[in-house]
């Protein structure tokens, strides 16, 4: 209902067909803007009262997403959401930005450097996220996975997409 209200305020014509909790979506798939189907996972750091409560995940570049995926792969959500670890284990990270001083998966490198071991390490995750986003935005270059945007800075690619 909250997401429908927010879209209506933005001028979209919205009709609510069904109301349900986000938990009902766990383990299902959604289709991205690129047409790719991706799994829906639980995430205790997402506010389900803010719009749909569904966010995209970029574990190669976002420390919180990397840790969340790692915890899912280790089965830490299976007691509440059976089968999520099997789905998560099939996920392979996709690098999008080459960042000086980091390997293919910058978030993994920064999580290891900061010795972040769980989603409970909130302060460390926030620090790592701020560092990664600044470094990627100001120094990173889009890689081959970004197709026509390869070689562009994040700022350039953002402008190109918009």
Short mmCIF file of N, CA and C in Angstrom, two decimals:
data_model
loop_
_atom_site.label_atom_id
_atom_site.label_comp_id
_atom_site.label_asym_id
_atom_site.label_seq_id
_atom_site.Cartn_x
_atom_site.Cartn_y
_atom_site.Cartn_z
N UNK A 1 0.83 -1.19 0.00
CA UNK A 1 0.00 0.00 0.00
C UNK A 1 0.87 1.26 0.00
N UNK A 2 1.97 1.24 0.76
CA UNK A 2 2.85 2.41 0.82
C UNK A 2 3.46 2.70 -0.54
N UNK A 3 3.86 1.65 -1.26
CA UNK A 3 4.46 1.87 -2.57
C UNK A 3 3.45 2.44 -3.54
N UNK A 4 2.21 1.98 -3.49
CA UNK A 4 1.16 2.51 -4.36
C UNK A 4 0.91 3.99 -4.06
N UNK A 5 0.90 4.35 -2.79
CA UNK A 5 0.70 5.75 -2.41
C UNK A 5 1.84 6.62 -2.93
N UNK A 6 3.06 6.15 -2.80
CA UNK A 6 4.20 6.94 -3.25
C UNK A 6 4.18 7.12 -4.77
N UNK A 7 3.80 6.08 -5.50
CA UNK A 7 3.71 6.20 -6.96
C UNK A 7 2.58 7.15 -7.35
N UNK A 8 1.47 7.11 -6.64
CA UNK A 8 0.34 8.01 -6.92
C UNK A 8 0.74 9.46 -6.71
N UNK A 9 1.51 9.73 -5.65
CA UNK A 9 1.98 11.09 -5.38
C UNK A 9 2.87 11.59 -6.52
N UNK A 10 3.58 10.67 -7.17
CA UNK A 10 4.46 11.03 -8.27
C UNK A 10 3.69 11.19 -9.59
N UNK A 11 2.37 11.04 -9.53
CA UNK A 11 1.55 11.25 -10.71
C UNK A 11 1.20 10.00 -11.50
N UNK A 12 1.60 8.83 -10.99
CA UNK A 12 1.27 7.58 -11.67
C UNK A 12 -0.14 7.15 -11.29
N UNK A 13 -0.85 6.56 -12.25
CA UNK A 13 -2.17 6.00 -11.98
C UNK A 13 -1.96 4.58 -11.45
N UNK A 14 -2.36 4.33 -10.23
CA UNK A 14 -2.07 3.07 -9.56
C UNK A 14 -3.35 2.42 -9.06
N UNK A 15 -3.43 1.11 -9.27
CA UNK A 15 -4.55 0.34 -8.74
C UNK A 15 -3.96 -0.84 -7.98
N UNK A 16 -4.24 -0.93 -6.69
CA UNK A 16 -3.74 -2.03 -5.87
C UNK A 16 -4.58 -3.27 -6.15
N UNK A 17 -3.93 -4.32 -6.63
CA UNK A 17 -4.62 -5.56 -6.93
C UNK A 17 -4.61 -6.52 -5.74
N UNK A 18 -3.52 -6.47 -4.97
CA UNK A 18 -3.37 -7.37 -3.84
C UNK A 18 -2.36 -6.77 -2.87
N UNK A 19 -2.60 -6.95 -1.59
CA UNK A 19 -1.66 -6.51 -0.57
C UNK A 19 -1.08 -7.75 0.10
N UNK A 20 0.24 -7.77 0.26
CA UNK A 20 0.91 -8.92 0.87
C UNK A 20 2.21 -8.46 1.50
N UNK A 21 2.80 -9.31 2.31
CA UNK A 21 4.07 -8.98 2.96
C UNK A 21 5.23 -9.37 2.04
N UNK A 22 6.36 -8.74 2.28
CA UNK A 22 7.55 -9.05 1.51
C UNK A 22 8.00 -10.49 1.69
N UNK A 23 7.72 -11.07 2.85
CA UNK A 23 8.13 -12.45 3.11
C UNK A 23 7.53 -13.42 2.09
N UNK A 24 6.38 -13.06 1.55
CA UNK A 24 5.73 -13.93 0.56
C UNK A 24 6.50 -13.98 -0.76
N UNK A 25 7.41 -13.04 -0.96
CA UNK A 25 8.18 -12.99 -2.21
C UNK A 25 9.51 -13.72 -2.14
N UNK A 26 9.97 -14.02 -0.91
CA UNK A 26 11.27 -14.66 -0.74
C UNK A 26 11.31 -15.99 -1.50
N UNK A 27 12.38 -16.17 -2.28
CA UNK A 27 12.55 -17.40 -3.06
C UNK A 27 11.94 -17.33 -4.45
N UNK A 28 11.12 -16.32 -4.69
CA UNK A 28 10.55 -16.14 -6.02
C UNK A 28 11.52 -15.32 -6.86
N UNK A 29 11.16 -15.02 -8.10
CA UNK A 29 12.01 -14.23 -8.97
C UNK A 29 11.27 -12.97 -9.42
N UNK A 30 12.05 -11.96 -9.76
CA UNK A 30 11.49 -10.78 -10.40
C UNK A 30 12.30 -10.52 -11.65
N UNK A 31 11.72 -9.76 -12.56
CA UNK A 31 12.39 -9.44 -13.82
C UNK A 31 12.96 -8.03 -13.73
N UNK A 32 14.24 -7.90 -14.03
CA UNK A 32 14.91 -6.59 -13.96
C UNK A 32 14.58 -5.77 -15.20
N UNK A 33 15.01 -4.53 -15.18
CA UNK A 33 14.80 -3.64 -16.33
C UNK A 33 15.49 -4.15 -17.58
N UNK A 34 16.51 -5.00 -17.42
CA UNK A 34 17.22 -5.57 -18.57
C UNK A 34 16.57 -6.85 -19.07
N UNK A 35 15.50 -7.28 -18.40
CA UNK A 35 14.80 -8.49 -18.81
C UNK A 35 15.32 -9.76 -18.16
N UNK A 36 16.28 -9.64 -17.28
CA UNK A 36 16.86 -10.82 -16.62
C UNK A 36 16.05 -11.15 -15.37
N UNK A 37 15.80 -12.45 -15.16
CA UNK A 37 15.12 -12.89 -13.94
C UNK A 37 16.16 -13.08 -12.84
N UNK A 38 15.88 -12.53 -11.67
CA UNK A 38 16.78 -12.65 -10.52
C UNK A 38 15.99 -13.07 -9.29
N UNK A 39 16.63 -13.79 -8.37
CA UNK A 39 15.92 -14.25 -7.17
C UNK A 39 15.68 -13.12 -6.17
N UNK A 40 14.64 -13.29 -5.39
CA UNK A 40 14.34 -12.36 -4.30
C UNK A 40 14.76 -13.02 -3.00
N UNK A 41 15.66 -12.32 -2.27
CA UNK A 41 16.20 -12.82 -1.02
C UNK A 41 15.73 -11.96 0.15
N UNK A 42 15.77 -12.52 1.36
CA UNK A 42 15.48 -11.70 2.53
C UNK A 42 16.65 -10.78 2.82
N UNK A 43 16.36 -9.63 3.41
CA UNK A 43 17.42 -8.69 3.80
C UNK A 43 16.92 -7.86 4.96
N UNK A 44 17.48 -8.10 6.14
CA UNK A 44 17.01 -7.38 7.32
C UNK A 44 17.43 -5.92 7.34
N UNK A 45 18.27 -5.50 6.39
CA UNK A 45 18.71 -4.11 6.33
C UNK A 45 17.85 -3.28 5.37
N UNK A 46 16.81 -3.88 4.79
CA UNK A 46 15.91 -3.18 3.87
C UNK A 46 14.62 -2.85 4.61
N UNK A 47 14.15 -1.62 4.43
CA UNK A 47 12.92 -1.17 5.08
C UNK A 47 11.72 -1.52 4.19
N UNK A 48 10.98 -2.54 4.57
CA UNK A 48 9.85 -2.96 3.74
C UNK A 48 8.69 -1.95 3.77
N UNK A 49 8.78 -0.96 4.65
CA UNK A 49 7.75 0.09 4.68
C UNK A 49 8.11 1.24 3.75
N UNK A 50 9.25 1.15 3.10
CA UNK A 50 9.68 2.17 2.16
C UNK A 50 9.49 1.62 0.75
N UNK A 51 8.47 2.06 0.09
CA UNK A 51 8.12 1.59 -1.25
C UNK A 51 7.83 0.10 -1.21
N UNK A 52 8.46 -0.69 -2.09
CA UNK A 52 8.16 -2.12 -2.13
C UNK A 52 8.98 -2.90 -1.12
N UNK A 53 10.08 -2.30 -0.65
CA UNK A 53 10.97 -3.05 0.23
C UNK A 53 11.89 -3.96 -0.54
N UNK A 54 11.85 -3.89 -1.87
CA UNK A 54 12.74 -4.69 -2.71
C UNK A 54 13.79 -3.75 -3.28
N UNK A 55 15.05 -4.14 -3.15
CA UNK A 55 16.15 -3.35 -3.71
C UNK A 55 17.03 -4.29 -4.52
N UNK A 56 17.76 -3.74 -5.47
CA UNK A 56 18.71 -4.57 -6.20
C UNK A 56 19.95 -4.77 -5.34
N UNK A 57 20.67 -5.81 -5.64
CA UNK A 57 21.86 -6.14 -4.87
C UNK A 57 23.06 -6.16 -5.79
N UNK A 58 24.15 -5.56 -5.33
CA UNK A 58 25.39 -5.50 -6.12
C UNK A 58 26.54 -5.99 -5.23
N UNK A 59 26.59 -7.30 -4.96
CA UNK A 59 27.60 -7.80 -4.02
C UNK A 59 29.04 -7.60 -4.45
N UNK A 60 29.31 -7.40 -5.72
CA UNK A 60 30.68 -7.15 -6.16
C UNK A 60 31.15 -5.76 -5.76
N UNK A 61 30.20 -4.84 -5.51
CA UNK A 61 30.55 -3.45 -5.28
C UNK A 61 30.00 -2.84 -4.00
N UNK A 62 29.03 -3.46 -3.36
CA UNK A 62 28.44 -2.92 -2.14
C UNK A 62 28.75 -3.86 -0.97
N UNK A 63 29.53 -3.39 0.00
CA UNK A 63 29.90 -4.26 1.12
C UNK A 63 28.71 -4.92 1.83
N UNK A 64 27.64 -4.18 2.07
CA UNK A 64 26.49 -4.78 2.76
C UNK A 64 25.86 -5.89 1.91
N UNK A 65 25.82 -5.70 0.59
CA UNK A 65 25.27 -6.74 -0.29
C UNK A 65 26.18 -7.96 -0.33
N UNK A 66 27.49 -7.73 -0.31
CA UNK A 66 28.44 -8.85 -0.31
C UNK A 66 28.27 -9.69 0.97
N UNK A 67 28.22 -9.02 2.12
CA UNK A 67 28.06 -9.75 3.39
C UNK A 67 26.71 -10.46 3.43
N UNK A 68 25.65 -9.80 2.97
CA UNK A 68 24.32 -10.41 2.97
C UNK A 68 24.32 -11.67 2.11
N UNK A 69 24.91 -11.60 0.93
CA UNK A 69 24.97 -12.78 0.06
C UNK A 69 25.78 -13.89 0.71
N UNK A 70 26.91 -13.52 1.30
CA UNK A 70 27.76 -14.51 1.96
C UNK A 70 27.00 -15.22 3.09
N UNK A 71 26.25 -14.44 3.90
CA UNK A 71 25.48 -15.03 4.99
C UNK A 71 24.38 -15.95 4.45
N UNK A 72 23.74 -15.57 3.36
CA UNK A 72 22.73 -16.43 2.75
C UNK A 72 23.36 -17.72 2.25
N UNK A 73 24.51 -17.61 1.59
CA UNK A 73 25.21 -18.79 1.08
C UNK A 73 25.62 -19.74 2.20
N UNK A 74 25.90 -19.17 3.37
CA UNK A 74 26.29 -19.99 4.53
C UNK A 74 25.08 -20.58 5.26
N UNK A 75 23.87 -20.29 4.79
CA UNK A 75 22.67 -20.88 5.37
C UNK A 75 22.12 -20.16 6.58
N UNK A 76 22.55 -18.93 6.83
CA UNK A 76 22.13 -18.21 8.03
C UNK A 76 20.66 -17.79 8.01
N UNK A 77 20.01 -17.86 6.85
CA UNK A 77 18.59 -17.51 6.78
C UNK A 77 17.71 -18.74 6.56
N UNK A 78 18.33 -19.92 6.41
CA UNK A 78 17.56 -21.11 6.07
C UNK A 78 16.52 -21.53 7.11
N UNK A 79 16.78 -21.23 8.38
CA UNK A 79 15.78 -21.62 9.38
C UNK A 79 14.48 -20.85 9.19
N UNK A 80 14.59 -19.59 8.78
CA UNK A 80 13.40 -18.77 8.56
C UNK A 80 12.91 -18.86 7.11
N UNK A 81 13.85 -19.01 6.18
CA UNK A 81 13.52 -19.07 4.76
C UNK A 81 14.22 -20.27 4.13
N UNK A 82 13.65 -21.46 4.29
CA UNK A 82 14.28 -22.69 3.79
C UNK A 82 14.59 -22.61 2.29
N UNK A 83 15.77 -23.08 1.94
CA UNK A 83 16.17 -23.15 0.54
C UNK A 83 16.90 -21.93 0.01
N UNK A 84 16.93 -20.85 0.81
CA UNK A 84 17.58 -19.65 0.28
C UNK A 84 19.08 -19.84 0.10
N UNK A 85 19.70 -20.69 0.91
CA UNK A 85 21.15 -20.88 0.75
C UNK A 85 21.46 -21.57 -0.57
N UNK A 86 20.63 -22.52 -0.98
CA UNK A 86 20.86 -23.20 -2.26
C UNK A 86 20.74 -22.22 -3.43
N UNK A 87 19.74 -21.34 -3.36
CA UNK A 87 19.56 -20.34 -4.42
C UNK A 87 20.75 -19.38 -4.41
N UNK A 88 21.16 -18.95 -3.21
CA UNK A 88 22.26 -17.99 -3.08
C UNK A 88 23.59 -18.58 -3.56
N UNK A 89 23.79 -19.86 -3.33
CA UNK A 89 25.04 -20.51 -3.75
C UNK A 89 25.20 -20.50 -5.27
N UNK A 90 24.09 -20.39 -6.00
CA UNK A 90 24.14 -20.37 -7.46
C UNK A 90 24.47 -18.97 -8.00
N UNK A 91 24.51 -17.97 -7.13
CA UNK A 91 24.79 -16.60 -7.56
C UNK A 91 26.28 -16.42 -7.79
N UNK A 92 26.63 -15.86 -8.92
CA UNK A 92 28.01 -15.47 -9.17
C UNK A 92 28.04 -13.95 -9.28
N UNK A 93 29.02 -13.36 -8.63
CA UNK A 93 29.12 -11.91 -8.66
C UNK A 93 29.53 -11.44 -10.04
N UNK A 94 29.06 -10.25 -10.40
CA UNK A 94 29.39 -9.64 -11.68
C UNK A 94 30.06 -8.30 -11.40
N UNK A 95 31.28 -8.18 -11.82
CA UNK A 95 32.03 -6.93 -11.65
C UNK A 95 31.58 -5.94 -12.72
N UNK A 96 31.39 -4.69 -12.31
CA UNK A 96 30.95 -3.65 -13.24
C UNK A 96 31.95 -2.51 -13.36
N UNK A 97 32.74 -2.31 -12.30
CA UNK A 97 33.62 -1.14 -12.25
C UNK A 97 35.04 -1.58 -11.89
N UNK A 98 36.01 -1.15 -12.68
CA UNK A 98 37.41 -1.37 -12.34
C UNK A 98 37.83 -0.23 -11.41
N UNK A 99 38.34 -0.60 -10.24
CA UNK A 99 38.71 0.39 -9.24
C UNK A 99 40.19 0.24 -8.91
N UNK A 100 40.97 1.31 -9.09
CA UNK A 100 42.40 1.24 -8.79
C UNK A 100 42.65 0.78 -7.35
N UNK A 101 43.56 -0.17 -7.19
CA UNK A 101 43.92 -0.67 -5.87
C UNK A 101 43.05 -1.83 -5.39
N UNK A 102 42.08 -2.24 -6.22
CA UNK A 102 41.19 -3.35 -5.84
C UNK A 102 41.17 -4.39 -6.95
N UNK A 103 40.79 -5.61 -6.59
CA UNK A 103 40.65 -6.68 -7.56
C UNK A 103 39.32 -6.61 -8.27
N UNK A 104 38.93 -7.74 -8.84
CA UNK A 104 37.70 -7.80 -9.63
C UNK A 104 36.45 -7.47 -8.81
N UNK A 105 36.46 -7.83 -7.52
CA UNK A 105 35.29 -7.62 -6.66
C UNK A 105 35.68 -6.70 -5.50
N UNK A 106 35.61 -5.39 -5.70
CA UNK A 106 36.07 -4.43 -4.69
C UNK A 106 35.40 -4.58 -3.33
N UNK A 107 34.12 -4.88 -3.30
CA UNK A 107 33.43 -5.02 -2.01
C UNK A 107 34.03 -6.17 -1.20
N UNK A 108 34.32 -7.27 -1.84
CA UNK A 108 34.93 -8.41 -1.16
C UNK A 108 36.29 -8.01 -0.60
N UNK A 109 37.07 -7.30 -1.39
CA UNK A 109 38.39 -6.86 -0.94
C UNK A 109 38.27 -5.96 0.29
N UNK A 110 37.33 -5.02 0.25
CA UNK A 110 37.19 -4.07 1.36
C UNK A 110 36.63 -4.74 2.61
N UNK A 111 35.70 -5.66 2.45
CA UNK A 111 35.15 -6.42 3.58
C UNK A 111 36.27 -7.21 4.25
N UNK A 112 37.12 -7.83 3.46
CA UNK A 112 38.24 -8.59 4.03
C UNK A 112 39.25 -7.67 4.71
N UNK A 113 39.53 -6.53 4.09
CA UNK A 113 40.49 -5.58 4.67
C UNK A 113 40.00 -5.01 5.99
N UNK A 114 38.69 -4.80 6.10
CA UNK A 114 38.10 -4.24 7.32
C UNK A 114 37.73 -5.33 8.34
N UNK A 115 37.95 -6.60 7.96
CA UNK A 115 37.60 -7.73 8.82
C UNK A 115 36.13 -7.69 9.24
N UNK A 116 35.26 -7.46 8.27
CA UNK A 116 33.81 -7.46 8.52
C UNK A 116 33.34 -8.90 8.40
N UNK A 117 32.69 -9.41 9.45
CA UNK A 117 32.31 -10.81 9.45
C UNK A 117 30.80 -11.05 9.41
N UNK A 118 30.00 -10.02 9.69
CA UNK A 118 28.55 -10.22 9.65
C UNK A 118 27.83 -8.89 9.43
N UNK A 119 26.56 -8.99 9.14
CA UNK A 119 25.73 -7.80 8.97
C UNK A 119 25.61 -7.01 10.28
N UNK A 120 25.98 -7.62 11.39
CA UNK A 120 25.95 -6.92 12.68
C UNK A 120 27.09 -5.91 12.82
N UNK A 121 28.08 -5.98 11.95
CA UNK A 121 29.21 -5.03 11.98
C UNK A 121 28.81 -3.74 11.26
N UNK A 122 27.73 -3.13 11.72
CA UNK A 122 27.12 -1.99 11.02
C UNK A 122 28.06 -0.80 10.81
N UNK A 123 28.81 -0.42 11.83
CA UNK A 123 29.70 0.73 11.70
C UNK A 123 30.79 0.46 10.67
N UNK A 124 31.38 -0.73 10.72
CA UNK A 124 32.41 -1.09 9.74
C UNK A 124 31.83 -1.13 8.33
N UNK A 125 30.61 -1.66 8.20
CA UNK A 125 29.97 -1.74 6.88
C UNK A 125 29.71 -0.34 6.34
N UNK A 126 29.23 0.56 7.18
CA UNK A 126 28.97 1.94 6.74
C UNK A 126 30.26 2.61 6.29
N UNK A 127 31.34 2.41 7.04
CA UNK A 127 32.64 3.00 6.68
C UNK A 127 33.14 2.42 5.36
N UNK A 128 33.05 1.10 5.21
CA UNK A 128 33.49 0.44 3.99
C UNK A 128 32.66 0.90 2.79
N UNK A 129 31.36 1.03 2.99
CA UNK A 129 30.46 1.46 1.91
C UNK A 129 30.80 2.87 1.45
N UNK A 130 30.99 3.76 2.40
CA UNK A 130 31.32 5.14 2.05
C UNK A 130 32.64 5.19 1.26
N UNK A 131 33.62 4.44 1.73
CA UNK A 131 34.92 4.41 1.04
C UNK A 131 34.77 3.86 -0.37
N UNK A 132 34.05 2.73 -0.51
CA UNK A 132 33.90 2.09 -1.81
C UNK A 132 33.17 3.00 -2.79
N UNK A 133 32.05 3.58 -2.36
CA UNK A 133 31.26 4.40 -3.26
C UNK A 133 32.03 5.62 -3.73
N UNK A 134 32.80 6.25 -2.84
CA UNK A 134 33.60 7.41 -3.23
C UNK A 134 34.68 6.99 -4.22
N UNK A 135 35.40 5.92 -3.89
CA UNK A 135 36.50 5.47 -4.74
C UNK A 135 35.98 5.05 -6.11
N UNK A 136 34.87 4.30 -6.14
CA UNK A 136 34.31 3.88 -7.42
C UNK A 136 33.84 5.09 -8.24
N UNK A 137 33.15 6.01 -7.59
CA UNK A 137 32.59 7.15 -8.31
C UNK A 137 33.68 8.05 -8.87
N UNK A 138 34.69 8.35 -8.07
CA UNK A 138 35.70 9.31 -8.49
C UNK A 138 36.88 8.71 -9.25
N UNK A 139 37.17 7.42 -9.03
CA UNK A 139 38.34 6.82 -9.66
C UNK A 139 38.02 5.62 -10.56
N UNK A 140 36.84 5.04 -10.40
CA UNK A 140 36.50 3.84 -11.14
C UNK A 140 36.16 4.08 -12.60
N UNK A 141 36.32 3.03 -13.38
CA UNK A 141 35.94 3.04 -14.80
C UNK A 141 35.06 1.83 -15.07
N UNK A 142 34.01 2.05 -15.82
CA UNK A 142 33.10 0.97 -16.17
C UNK A 142 33.88 -0.08 -16.97
N UNK A 143 33.62 -1.37 -16.69
CA UNK A 143 34.37 -2.42 -17.38
C UNK A 143 33.57 -3.03 -18.53
N UNK A 144 34.08 -4.09 -19.11
CA UNK A 144 33.48 -4.70 -20.29
C UNK A 144 32.04 -5.18 -20.07
N UNK A 145 31.68 -5.50 -18.83
CA UNK A 145 30.32 -5.93 -18.54
C UNK A 145 29.30 -4.80 -18.70
N UNK A 146 29.79 -3.59 -18.83
CA UNK A 146 28.92 -2.42 -18.99
C UNK A 146 28.73 -2.04 -20.45
N UNK A 147 29.15 -2.94 -21.34
CA UNK A 147 28.95 -2.80 -22.78
C UNK A 147 29.37 -1.45 -23.33
N UNK A 148 28.44 -0.67 -23.86
CA UNK A 148 28.78 0.59 -24.52
C UNK A 148 29.34 1.64 -23.56
N UNK A 149 29.25 1.40 -22.26
CA UNK A 149 29.76 2.36 -21.28
C UNK A 149 31.18 2.01 -20.80
N UNK A 150 31.74 0.93 -21.36
CA UNK A 150 33.08 0.51 -20.98
C UNK A 150 34.07 1.66 -21.12
N UNK A 151 34.88 1.85 -20.08
CA UNK A 151 35.91 2.88 -20.09
C UNK A 151 35.44 4.22 -19.54
N UNK A 152 34.13 4.40 -19.41
CA UNK A 152 33.61 5.66 -18.87
C UNK A 152 33.74 5.67 -17.35
N UNK A 153 33.91 6.85 -16.80
CA UNK A 153 33.88 6.99 -15.34
C UNK A 153 32.44 6.76 -14.88
N UNK A 154 32.25 6.54 -13.61
CA UNK A 154 30.89 6.36 -13.09
C UNK A 154 30.05 7.61 -13.36
N UNK A 155 30.64 8.78 -13.19
CA UNK A 155 29.92 10.02 -13.43
C UNK A 155 29.50 10.12 -14.89
N UNK A 156 30.40 9.79 -15.81
CA UNK A 156 30.09 9.83 -17.23
C UNK A 156 28.98 8.83 -17.57
N UNK A 157 29.11 7.60 -17.05
CA UNK A 157 28.11 6.57 -17.34
C UNK A 157 26.75 6.96 -16.80
N UNK A 158 26.73 7.56 -15.63
CA UNK A 158 25.46 8.01 -15.03
C UNK A 158 24.78 9.01 -15.94
N UNK A 159 25.56 9.96 -16.46
CA UNK A 159 25.01 10.96 -17.38
C UNK A 159 24.56 10.30 -18.69
N UNK A 160 25.34 9.35 -19.18
CA UNK A 160 25.00 8.66 -20.43
C UNK A 160 23.68 7.90 -20.31
N UNK A 161 23.47 7.25 -19.17
CA UNK A 161 22.25 6.47 -18.96
C UNK A 161 21.05 7.38 -18.80
N UNK A 162 21.23 8.48 -18.06
CA UNK A 162 20.13 9.42 -17.82
C UNK A 162 19.82 10.15 -19.10
#
